[in-house]
CSV table of C-alpha atoms and ligand atoms in Angstrom, one decimal:
chain,number,residue,atom,x,y,z
A,1133,UNK,CA,87.7,189.8,-10.0
A,1134,UNK,CA,85.1,192.4,-9.1
A,1135,UNK,CA,83.0,193.9,-11.9
A,1136,UNK,CA,81.6,197.4,-11.7
A,1137,UNK,CA,78.5,198.8,-13.5
A,1138,UNK,CA,76.8,202.0,-12.5
A,1139,UNK,CA,76.9,202.0,-8.7
A,1140,UNK,CA,76.8,198.3,-8.3
A,1141,UNK,CA,79.9,196.1,-7.7
A,1142,UNK,CA,79.4,192.5,-8.3
A,1143,UNK,CA,81.8,190.4,-6.3
A,1144,UNK,CA,82.4,186.8,-7.4
A,1145,UNK,CA,79.1,185.3,-6.7
A,1146,UNK,CA,76.6,182.7,-7.7
A,1147,UNK,CA,73.8,183.9,-5.6
A,1148,UNK,CA,71.1,186.4,-6.3
A,1149,UNK,CA,69.2,187.6,-3.2
A,1150,UNK,CA,65.6,186.6,-3.1
A,1151,UNK,CA,64.5,190.3,-2.7
A,1152,UNK,CA,66.1,191.1,-6.0
A,1153,UNK,CA,64.2,188.4,-7.7
A,1154,UNK,CA,60.8,189.4,-6.4
A,1155,UNK,CA,60.9,193.1,-7.0
A,1156,UNK,CA,63.5,193.6,-9.6
A,1157,UNK,CA,64.8,197.1,-10.2
A,1158,UNK,CA,66.7,198.1,-13.3
A,1159,UNK,CA,69.9,198.5,-11.3
A,1160,UNK,CA,69.5,195.1,-9.8
A,1161,UNK,CA,68.7,193.6,-13.2
A,1162,UNK,CA,72.1,194.8,-14.5
A,1163,UNK,CA,73.8,193.4,-11.5
A,1164,UNK,CA,72.1,190.1,-12.0
A,1165,UNK,CA,73.1,190.0,-15.7
A,1166,UNK,CA,76.7,190.6,-14.7
A,1167,UNK,CA,76.3,188.1,-12.0
A,1168,UNK,CA,75.8,185.4,-14.7
A,1169,UNK,CA,79.2,186.2,-16.3
A,1170,UNK,CA,81.1,186.9,-13.1
A,1171,UNK,CA,83.8,184.5,-12.1
A,1172,UNK,CA,82.7,181.7,-9.9
A,1173,UNK,CA,85.4,181.2,-7.3
A,1174,UNK,CA,83.2,179.1,-5.1
A,1175,UNK,CA,83.9,179.2,-1.4
A,1176,UNK,CA,87.2,177.3,-1.4
A,1177,UNK,CA,89.4,180.3,-1.7
A,1178,UNK,CA,87.8,182.1,1.2
A,1179,UNK,CA,86.6,179.3,3.5
A,1180,UNK,CA,85.6,181.7,6.2
A,1181,UNK,CA,83.0,183.5,4.2
A,1182,UNK,CA,80.4,182.4,1.6
A,1183,UNK,CA,80.5,183.8,-1.9
A,1184,UNK,CA,78.2,186.8,-2.2
A,1185,UNK,CA,77.2,190.0,-3.9
A,1186,UNK,CA,77.3,193.3,-2.2
A,1187,UNK,CA,76.7,196.8,-3.4
A,1188,UNK,CA,78.9,199.8,-3.2
A,1189,UNK,CA,78.6,200.7,0.4
A,1190,UNK,CA,77.6,204.3,1.1
A,1191,UNK,CA,78.9,205.6,4.4
A,1192,UNK,CA,78.0,208.5,6.7
A,1193,UNK,CA,75.1,209.9,4.6
A,1194,UNK,CA,73.7,211.9,7.4
A,1195,UNK,CA,75.1,215.4,7.7
A,1196,UNK,CA,77.2,215.9,10.8
A,1197,UNK,CA,74.9,218.7,12.1
A,1198,UNK,CA,72.1,216.2,12.4
A,1199,UNK,CA,74.1,214.3,15.0
A,1200,UNK,CA,73.1,217.1,17.3
A,1201,UNK,CA,69.4,216.1,16.9
A,1202,UNK,CA,70.2,212.7,18.4
A,1203,UNK,CA,72.3,214.3,21.2
A,1204,UNK,CA,69.4,216.6,22.0
A,1205,UNK,CA,67.0,213.6,22.1
A,1206,UNK,CA,68.9,211.9,24.9
A,1207,UNK,CA,66.4,212.8,27.6
A,1208,UNK,CA,63.5,212.1,25.4
A,1209,UNK,CA,64.9,208.6,24.6
A,1210,UNK,CA,65.3,207.9,28.3
A,1211,UNK,CA,61.6,208.8,29.0
A,1212,UNK,CA,60.1,207.3,25.8
A,1213,UNK,CA,62.3,204.5,24.5
A,1214,UNK,CA,64.0,202.9,27.5
A,1215,UNK,CA,60.5,202.4,29.1
A,1216,UNK,CA,59.9,199.7,26.5
A,1217,UNK,CA,62.6,197.6,28.0
A,1218,UNK,CA,61.6,195.0,30.5
A,1219,UNK,CA,63.5,194.7,33.8
A,1220,UNK,CA,65.6,191.4,33.7
A,1221,UNK,CA,63.8,190.1,36.8
A,1222,UNK,CA,60.5,190.4,35.0
A,1223,UNK,CA,61.7,188.8,31.7
A,1224,UNK,CA,61.1,185.3,30.7
A,1225,UNK,CA,64.1,183.1,30.2
A,1226,UNK,CA,64.6,180.2,27.7
A,1227,UNK,CA,64.7,177.8,30.7
A,1228,UNK,CA,61.1,178.7,31.5
A,1229,UNK,CA,60.0,176.8,28.3
A,1230,UNK,CA,62.5,173.9,28.3
A,1231,UNK,CA,63.0,170.6,30.2
A,1232,UNK,CA,64.6,171.1,33.5
A,1233,UNK,CA,68.0,169.5,33.5
A,1234,UNK,CA,68.3,169.3,37.3
A,1235,UNK,CA,64.9,167.5,37.7
A,1236,UNK,CA,64.3,163.8,37.8
A,1237,UNK,CA,61.6,164.4,35.2
A,1238,UNK,CA,64.1,165.7,32.7
A,1239,UNK,CA,64.2,162.6,30.5
A,1240,UNK,CA,60.4,162.3,30.5
A,1241,UNK,CA,60.1,166.0,29.6
A,1242,UNK,CA,62.5,165.6,26.7
A,1243,UNK,CA,60.6,162.5,25.5
A,1244,UNK,CA,57.4,164.5,25.5
A,1245,UNK,CA,59.0,167.3,23.6
A,1246,UNK,CA,60.2,164.8,21.0
A,1247,UNK,CA,56.9,163.1,20.7
A,1248,UNK,CA,55.2,166.4,20.0
A,1249,UNK,CA,57.9,167.3,17.5
A,1250,UNK,CA,57.3,164.1,15.6
A,1251,UNK,CA,53.9,165.4,14.5
A,1252,UNK,CA,55.4,168.4,12.8
A,1253,UNK,CA,56.4,168.3,9.1
A,1254,UNK,CA,59.9,169.0,7.8
A,1255,UNK,CA,58.9,172.1,5.9
A,1256,UNK,CA,57.8,173.7,9.2
A,1257,UNK,CA,61.2,172.8,10.7
A,1258,UNK,CA,63.0,174.4,7.8
A,1259,UNK,CA,61.3,177.7,8.4
A,1260,UNK,CA,61.8,177.5,12.2
A,1261,UNK,CA,65.5,176.7,11.7
A,1262,UNK,CA,65.8,179.7,9.3
A,1263,UNK,CA,64.1,181.9,11.9
A,1264,UNK,CA,66.4,180.6,14.6
A,1265,UNK,CA,69.6,181.1,12.5
A,1266,UNK,CA,68.4,184.7,11.8
A,1267,UNK,CA,68.1,185.3,15.6
A,1268,UNK,CA,71.5,183.6,16.2
A,1269,UNK,CA,73.3,186.2,14.1
A,1270,UNK,CA,72.6,188.7,16.8
A,1271,UNK,CA,76.3,190.0,16.9
A,1272,UNK,CA,75.7,191.3,13.4
A,1273,UNK,CA,72.7,193.3,14.5
A,1274,UNK,CA,74.3,194.9,17.5
A,1275,UNK,CA,77.2,195.8,15.2
A,1276,UNK,CA,74.7,197.3,12.8
A,1277,UNK,CA,73.2,199.5,15.5
A,1278,UNK,CA,76.6,200.6,16.5
A,1279,UNK,CA,77.5,201.7,13.0
A,1280,UNK,CA,74.9,204.5,13.3
A,1281,UNK,CA,76.3,208.0,13.8
A,1282,UNK,CA,75.1,209.9,16.8
A,1283,UNK,CA,73.6,206.9,18.6
A,1284,UNK,CA,76.4,204.3,18.7
A,1285,UNK,CA,77.7,202.9,21.9
A,1286,UNK,CA,81.1,204.6,21.9
A,1287,UNK,CA,82.8,202.6,24.6
A,1288,UNK,CA,80.9,199.4,25.0
A,1289,UNK,CA,79.5,200.6,28.3
A,1290,UNK,CA,78.4,204.1,27.3
A,1291,UNK,CA,75.8,205.7,29.5
A,1292,UNK,CA,73.9,207.5,26.8
A,1293,UNK,CA,70.2,206.4,26.4
A,1294,UNK,CA,70.9,205.2,22.9
A,1295,UNK,CA,73.7,202.9,24.0
A,1296,UNK,CA,71.8,201.7,27.0
A,1297,UNK,CA,68.9,200.8,24.7
A,1298,UNK,CA,71.1,199.0,22.2
A,1299,UNK,CA,72.8,196.8,24.8
A,1300,UNK,CA,69.6,196.0,26.6
A,1301,UNK,CA,67.8,195.3,23.3
A,1302,UNK,CA,70.6,192.9,22.4
A,1303,UNK,CA,70.4,191.2,25.8
A,1304,UNK,CA,66.6,190.7,25.3
A,1305,UNK,CA,67.1,189.5,21.7
A,1306,UNK,CA,69.8,187.0,22.8
A,1307,UNK,CA,67.1,184.9,24.5
A,1308,UNK,CA,65.3,184.3,21.2
A,1309,UNK,CA,68.1,182.4,19.5
A,1310,UNK,CA,69.0,180.6,22.7
A,1311,UNK,CA,65.5,179.3,23.2
A,1312,UNK,CA,64.9,178.2,19.6
A,1313,UNK,CA,68.3,176.7,19.4
A,1314,UNK,CA,67.8,174.6,22.5
A,1315,UNK,CA,64.3,173.6,21.5
A,1316,UNK,CA,65.5,172.5,18.1
A,1317,UNK,CA,68.5,170.6,19.6
A,1318,UNK,CA,66.2,168.6,21.9
A,1319,UNK,CA,63.6,168.0,19.1
A,1320,UNK,CA,66.0,165.6,17.4
A,1321,UNK,CA,64.4,166.6,14.1
A,1322,UNK,CA,67.2,168.7,12.6
A,1323,UNK,CA,70.9,168.4,11.7
A,1324,UNK,CA,72.4,170.6,14.4
A,1325,UNK,CA,75.9,170.5,12.9
A,1326,UNK,CA,74.7,171.9,9.6
A,1327,UNK,CA,72.7,174.5,11.4
A,1328,UNK,CA,75.7,175.5,13.5
A,1329,UNK,CA,77.8,175.8,10.3
A,1330,UNK,CA,75.2,178.0,8.8
A,1331,UNK,CA,75.2,180.3,11.9
A,1332,UNK,CA,79.0,180.5,11.7
A,1333,UNK,CA,78.9,181.4,8.0
A,1334,UNK,CA,76.2,184.0,8.6
A,1335,UNK,CA,77.9,185.8,11.4
A,1336,UNK,CA,81.1,185.8,9.4
A,1337,UNK,CA,79.3,187.3,6.4
A,1338,UNK,CA,77.6,190.1,8.3
A,1339,UNK,CA,74.7,191.9,6.6
A,1340,UNK,CA,74.3,194.7,4.1
A,1341,UNK,CA,71.2,196.7,5.2
A,1342,UNK,CA,72.2,199.9,3.3
A,1343,UNK,CA,71.6,202.1,6.3
A,1344,UNK,CA,74.8,204.2,5.6
A,1345,UNK,CA,75.7,204.9,9.3
A,1346,UNK,CA,72.5,207.0,9.2
A,1347,UNK,CA,70.2,206.6,12.2
A,1348,UNK,CA,67.2,207.9,10.1
A,1349,UNK,CA,67.7,204.9,7.8
A,1350,UNK,CA,68.8,202.6,10.6
A,1351,UNK,CA,65.7,203.1,12.8
A,1352,UNK,CA,63.4,202.8,9.8
A,1353,UNK,CA,65.1,199.5,9.0
A,1354,UNK,CA,64.7,198.3,12.6
A,1355,UNK,CA,61.1,199.4,12.7
A,1356,UNK,CA,60.4,197.3,9.6
A,1357,UNK,CA,62.4,194.3,10.8
A,1358,UNK,CA,60.9,194.1,14.3
A,1359,UNK,CA,57.5,194.0,12.7
A,1360,UNK,CA,58.6,191.4,10.2
A,1361,UNK,CA,59.9,189.2,13.0
A,1362,UNK,CA,56.8,189.8,15.0
A,1363,UNK,CA,54.7,188.5,12.0
A,1364,UNK,CA,57.0,185.6,11.3
A,1365,UNK,CA,57.2,184.3,14.9
A,1366,UNK,CA,53.5,184.8,15.2
A,1367,UNK,CA,52.9,182.6,12.2
A,1368,UNK,CA,55.2,179.8,13.4
A,1369,UNK,CA,53.3,179.9,16.6
A,1370,UNK,CA,49.9,179.6,14.8
A,1371,UNK,CA,51.3,176.7,12.7
A,1372,UNK,CA,52.7,174.9,15.7
A,1373,UNK,CA,49.3,175.1,17.3
A,1374,UNK,CA,47.8,173.7,14.1
A,1375,UNK,CA,50.2,170.8,14.4
A,1376,UNK,CA,49.2,170.2,17.9
A,1377,UNK,CA,52.3,171.4,19.7
A,1378,UNK,CA,51.0,174.0,22.2
A,1379,UNK,CA,54.4,174.3,23.9
A,1380,UNK,CA,56.2,175.2,20.7
A,1381,UNK,CA,53.3,177.6,19.9
A,1382,UNK,CA,53.9,179.3,23.3
A,1383,UNK,CA,57.6,179.5,22.6
A,1384,UNK,CA,57.1,181.3,19.2
A,1385,UNK,CA,54.3,183.4,20.6
A,1386,UNK,CA,56.4,184.6,23.5
A,1387,UNK,CA,59.2,185.6,21.2
A,1388,UNK,CA,56.7,187.4,18.9
A,1389,UNK,CA,55.5,189.5,21.9
A,1390,UNK,CA,59.1,190.7,22.5
A,1391,UNK,CA,59.4,191.7,18.8
A,1392,UNK,CA,56.2,193.6,19.1
A,1393,UNK,CA,57.5,195.6,22.1
A,1394,UNK,CA,60.7,196.3,20.2
A,1395,UNK,CA,58.7,197.4,17.2
A,1396,UNK,CA,56.8,199.9,19.4
A,1397,UNK,CA,60.1,201.4,20.6
A,1398,UNK,CA,61.7,201.7,17.2
A,1399,UNK,CA,58.5,203.1,15.5
A,1400,UNK,CA,58.3,205.7,18.3
A,1401,UNK,CA,61.8,206.9,17.6
A,1402,UNK,CA,60.9,207.3,13.9
A,1403,UNK,CA,57.7,209.0,14.9
A,1404,UNK,CA,59.7,211.5,16.8
A,1405,UNK,CA,62.0,212.1,13.8
A,1406,UNK,CA,58.9,212.7,11.7
A,1407,UNK,CA,57.8,215.3,14.2
A,1408,UNK,CA,61.1,217.2,14.4
A,1409,UNK,CA,62.5,216.7,10.8
A,1410,UNK,CA,59.6,215.5,8.6
A,1411,UNK,CA,61.3,216.2,5.2
A,1412,UNK,CA,64.4,214.3,5.9
A,1413,UNK,CA,62.5,211.4,7.6
A,1414,UNK,CA,60.0,210.9,4.7
A,1415,UNK,CA,62.9,211.0,2.2
A,1416,UNK,CA,64.7,208.5,4.3
A,1417,UNK,CA,61.7,206.2,4.3
A,1418,UNK,CA,61.4,206.5,0.5
A,1419,UNK,CA,65.1,205.9,0.1
A,1420,UNK,CA,65.0,202.7,2.2
A,1421,UNK,CA,62.0,201.4,0.3
A,1422,UNK,CA,63.6,202.1,-3.1
A,1423,UNK,CA,66.7,200.2,-2.0
A,1424,UNK,CA,64.3,197.5,-0.6
A,1425,UNK,CA,64.5,196.3,3.0
A,1426,UNK,CA,66.9,193.3,2.9
A,1427,UNK,CA,66.3,190.5,5.4
A,1428,UNK,CA,68.9,190.4,8.2
A,1429,UNK,CA,69.9,186.8,7.2
A,1430,UNK,CA,70.1,187.5,3.4
A,1431,UNK,CA,73.7,186.3,3.2
A,1432,UNK,CA,73.0,182.9,4.8
A,1433,UNK,CA,74.9,179.9,3.5
A,1434,UNK,CA,75.4,176.3,4.8
A,1435,UNK,CA,78.5,175.3,2.8
A,1436,UNK,CA,76.3,173.5,0.3
A,1437,UNK,CA,73.3,175.4,-1.1
A,1438,UNK,CA,74.3,178.6,-3.0
A,1439,UNK,CA,70.7,179.8,-2.9
A,1440,UNK,CA,69.9,178.9,0.7
A,1441,UNK,CA,68.3,182.1,1.6
A,1442,UNK,CA,66.1,182.1,-1.5
A,1443,UNK,CA,65.1,178.5,-0.8
A,1444,UNK,CA,64.3,179.2,2.9
A,1445,UNK,CA,62.3,182.3,1.9
A,1446,UNK,CA,60.4,180.3,-0.7
A,1447,UNK,CA,59.4,177.8,2.0
A,1448,UNK,CA,58.4,180.6,4.4
A,1449,UNK,CA,56.3,182.1,1.6
A,1450,UNK,CA,54.6,178.8,0.8
A,1451,UNK,CA,53.7,178.1,4.4
A,1452,UNK,CA,52.5,181.7,4.9
A,1453,UNK,CA,55.1,182.4,7.6
A,1454,UNK,CA,56.6,185.5,5.9
A,1455,UNK,CA,55.3,186.5,2.4
A,1456,UNK,CA,55.6,189.2,-0.2
A,1457,UNK,CA,52.2,190.3,1.0
A,1458,UNK,CA,53.5,190.7,4.5
A,1459,UNK,CA,56.2,193.0,3.1
A,1460,UNK,CA,53.6,195.3,1.6
A,1461,UNK,CA,51.4,195.0,4.7
A,1462,UNK,CA,54.3,196.1,6.9
A,1463,UNK,CA,54.9,199.2,4.8
A,1464,UNK,CA,51.2,200.0,4.8
A,1465,UNK,CA,51.1,199.6,8.6
A,1466,UNK,CA,54.1,201.9,9.0
A,1467,UNK,CA,52.7,204.6,6.6
A,1468,UNK,CA,49.6,204.6,8.8
A,1469,UNK,CA,51.5,204.4,12.1
A,1470,UNK,CA,53.5,207.5,11.1
A,1471,UNK,CA,50.4,209.2,9.6
A,1472,UNK,CA,52.4,209.9,6.4
A,1473,UNK,CA,49.3,210.5,4.2
A,1474,UNK,CA,48.3,213.5,6.3
A,1475,UNK,CA,51.6,215.2,6.5
A,1476,UNK,CA,51.6,218.8,5.3
A,1477,UNK,CA,54.3,221.5,4.9
A,1478,UNK,CA,56.8,219.2,3.1
A,1479,UNK,CA,59.2,220.5,0.4
A,1480,UNK,CA,58.7,219.4,-3.2
A,1481,UNK,CA,61.1,216.5,-2.7
A,1482,UNK,CA,59.4,215.6,0.5
A,1483,UNK,CA,56.0,215.5,-1.2
A,1484,UNK,CA,57.3,213.3,-3.9
A,1485,UNK,CA,58.7,210.9,-1.3
A,1486,UNK,CA,55.4,211.0,0.5
A,1487,UNK,CA,53.5,210.1,-2.6
A,1488,UNK,CA,55.9,207.3,-3.4
A,1489,UNK,CA,55.7,205.6,-0.1
A,1490,UNK,CA,51.9,206.0,0.2
A,1491,UNK,CA,51.4,204.3,-3.2
A,1492,UNK,CA,54.0,201.7,-2.8
A,1493,UNK,CA,52.1,199.0,-0.8
A,1494,UNK,CA,49.5,198.7,-3.7
A,1495,UNK,CA,52.2,198.7,-6.3
A,1496,UNK,CA,54.1,195.9,-4.5
A,1497,UNK,CA,50.9,193.9,-4.2
A,1498,UNK,CA,50.1,194.3,-7.9
A,1499,UNK,CA,53.6,193.3,-8.9
A,1500,UNK,CA,53.4,190.3,-6.6
A,1501,UNK,CA,50.1,189.1,-8.0
A,1502,UNK,CA,51.5,189.3,-11.5
A,1503,UNK,CA,54.7,187.4,-10.4
A,1504,UNK,CA,52.5,184.8,-8.8
A,1505,UNK,CA,50.5,184.4,-12.1
A,1506,UNK,CA,53.8,183.8,-14.0
A,1507,UNK,CA,55.4,181.6,-11.3
A,1508,UNK,CA,56.3,178.1,-12.4
A,1509,UNK,CA,56.2,175.1,-10.3
A,1510,UNK,CA,59.7,174.5,-8.9
A,1511,UNK,CA,61.2,171.2,-8.0
A,1512,UNK,CA,61.7,170.4,-4.4
A,1513,UNK,CA,65.1,171.3,-2.9
A,1514,UNK,CA,67.2,169.4,-0.4
A,1515,UNK,CA,67.9,171.2,2.8
A,1516,UNK,CA,71.0,170.2,4.8
A,1517,UNK,CA,69.2,171.4,8.0
A,1518,UNK,CA,66.8,168.4,7.7
A,1519,UNK,CA,69.4,165.8,6.6
A,1520,UNK,CA,69.2,166.7,2.9
A,1521,UNK,CA,65.6,165.7,2.7
A,1522,UNK,CA,63.8,167.4,-0.2
A,1523,UNK,CA,61.3,170.2,0.6
A,1524,UNK,CA,58.7,171.7,-1.7
A,1525,UNK,CA,59.4,175.3,-2.4
B,2430,LIG,FE1,64.3,188.4,17.9
B,2431,LIG,FE1,63.7,191.7,17.3
């Protein structure tokens, strides 16, 4: 049974996304209250998909006339966006960082990898697995980009700059999940079958980024996310180094560098939108931030833990891999990157959106500090990814 209140539909669910817990909005609070009385059907009736909560999904919120903007930017995108792709022949491949199966030294290289992995604690692996699973749900992200009006790949082999970007971006990203997956498999430290189940569940669930087929919202979302993954992989690199595994540090650092390049491309697109349509763009940014940027893997499930994403996020927060402070920092960075504070000539609504986004990083930080002050010590949680061993959250 689905329950409806205001614009929120609560599907049978026993999970509240972490983002809703951290920065609770009135609308979300109501959803969460309803959530507690919603019927729990578990995952037995729909074994292909975990139980979850989604909001009413707004579609096609960009007016059809604005599609022309993206058509007219075709040539610009070719000169300014596609240049941030790397030619395949110049790209690293997962095999560059992994034991060589054709070589006599293969077993020795695997042994060395496993020796290094022994020195790394379980909580680090939980975060690395979560990051890997996030990367592995790539089909969902390509789908998401192809929901966007005016820029989608209409045929699967479309020759528009937007479509060329999306396919080549996907192809670059595909190396991230491949590399982390193979590394984790060889490490022997994690329960691969549980991880593979989580990936299957996650791709089956999709994601709910609230981008409304609207490329203004979509490219703001991807700008934010590329920076979030840049930060997160950068931090797993730093921690791997601290644990003495320089090869793993190099793996995570190399992936982080790709994310940075993608961030540059997406933020450039939004910068262009700010230049040609500042009112709509600043209002789109305010809209995304009011809805909150959900993490791409927010619907993750492993068949066991109904709060898996919350638990994974809590470990990432505790280890400093991706934190609420990072969320505020990313927004502050983007506000600076797009020079929003100095924008002039906006409409009244545009000015209100400008004021809102410029003040938001500080507000998020204050809320977070207060939440930290109230936070209670939570008991450790078993993670199926590390054979149900308990991890402090
Ligand atoms: Fe990635
Ligand atoms: Fe990325």
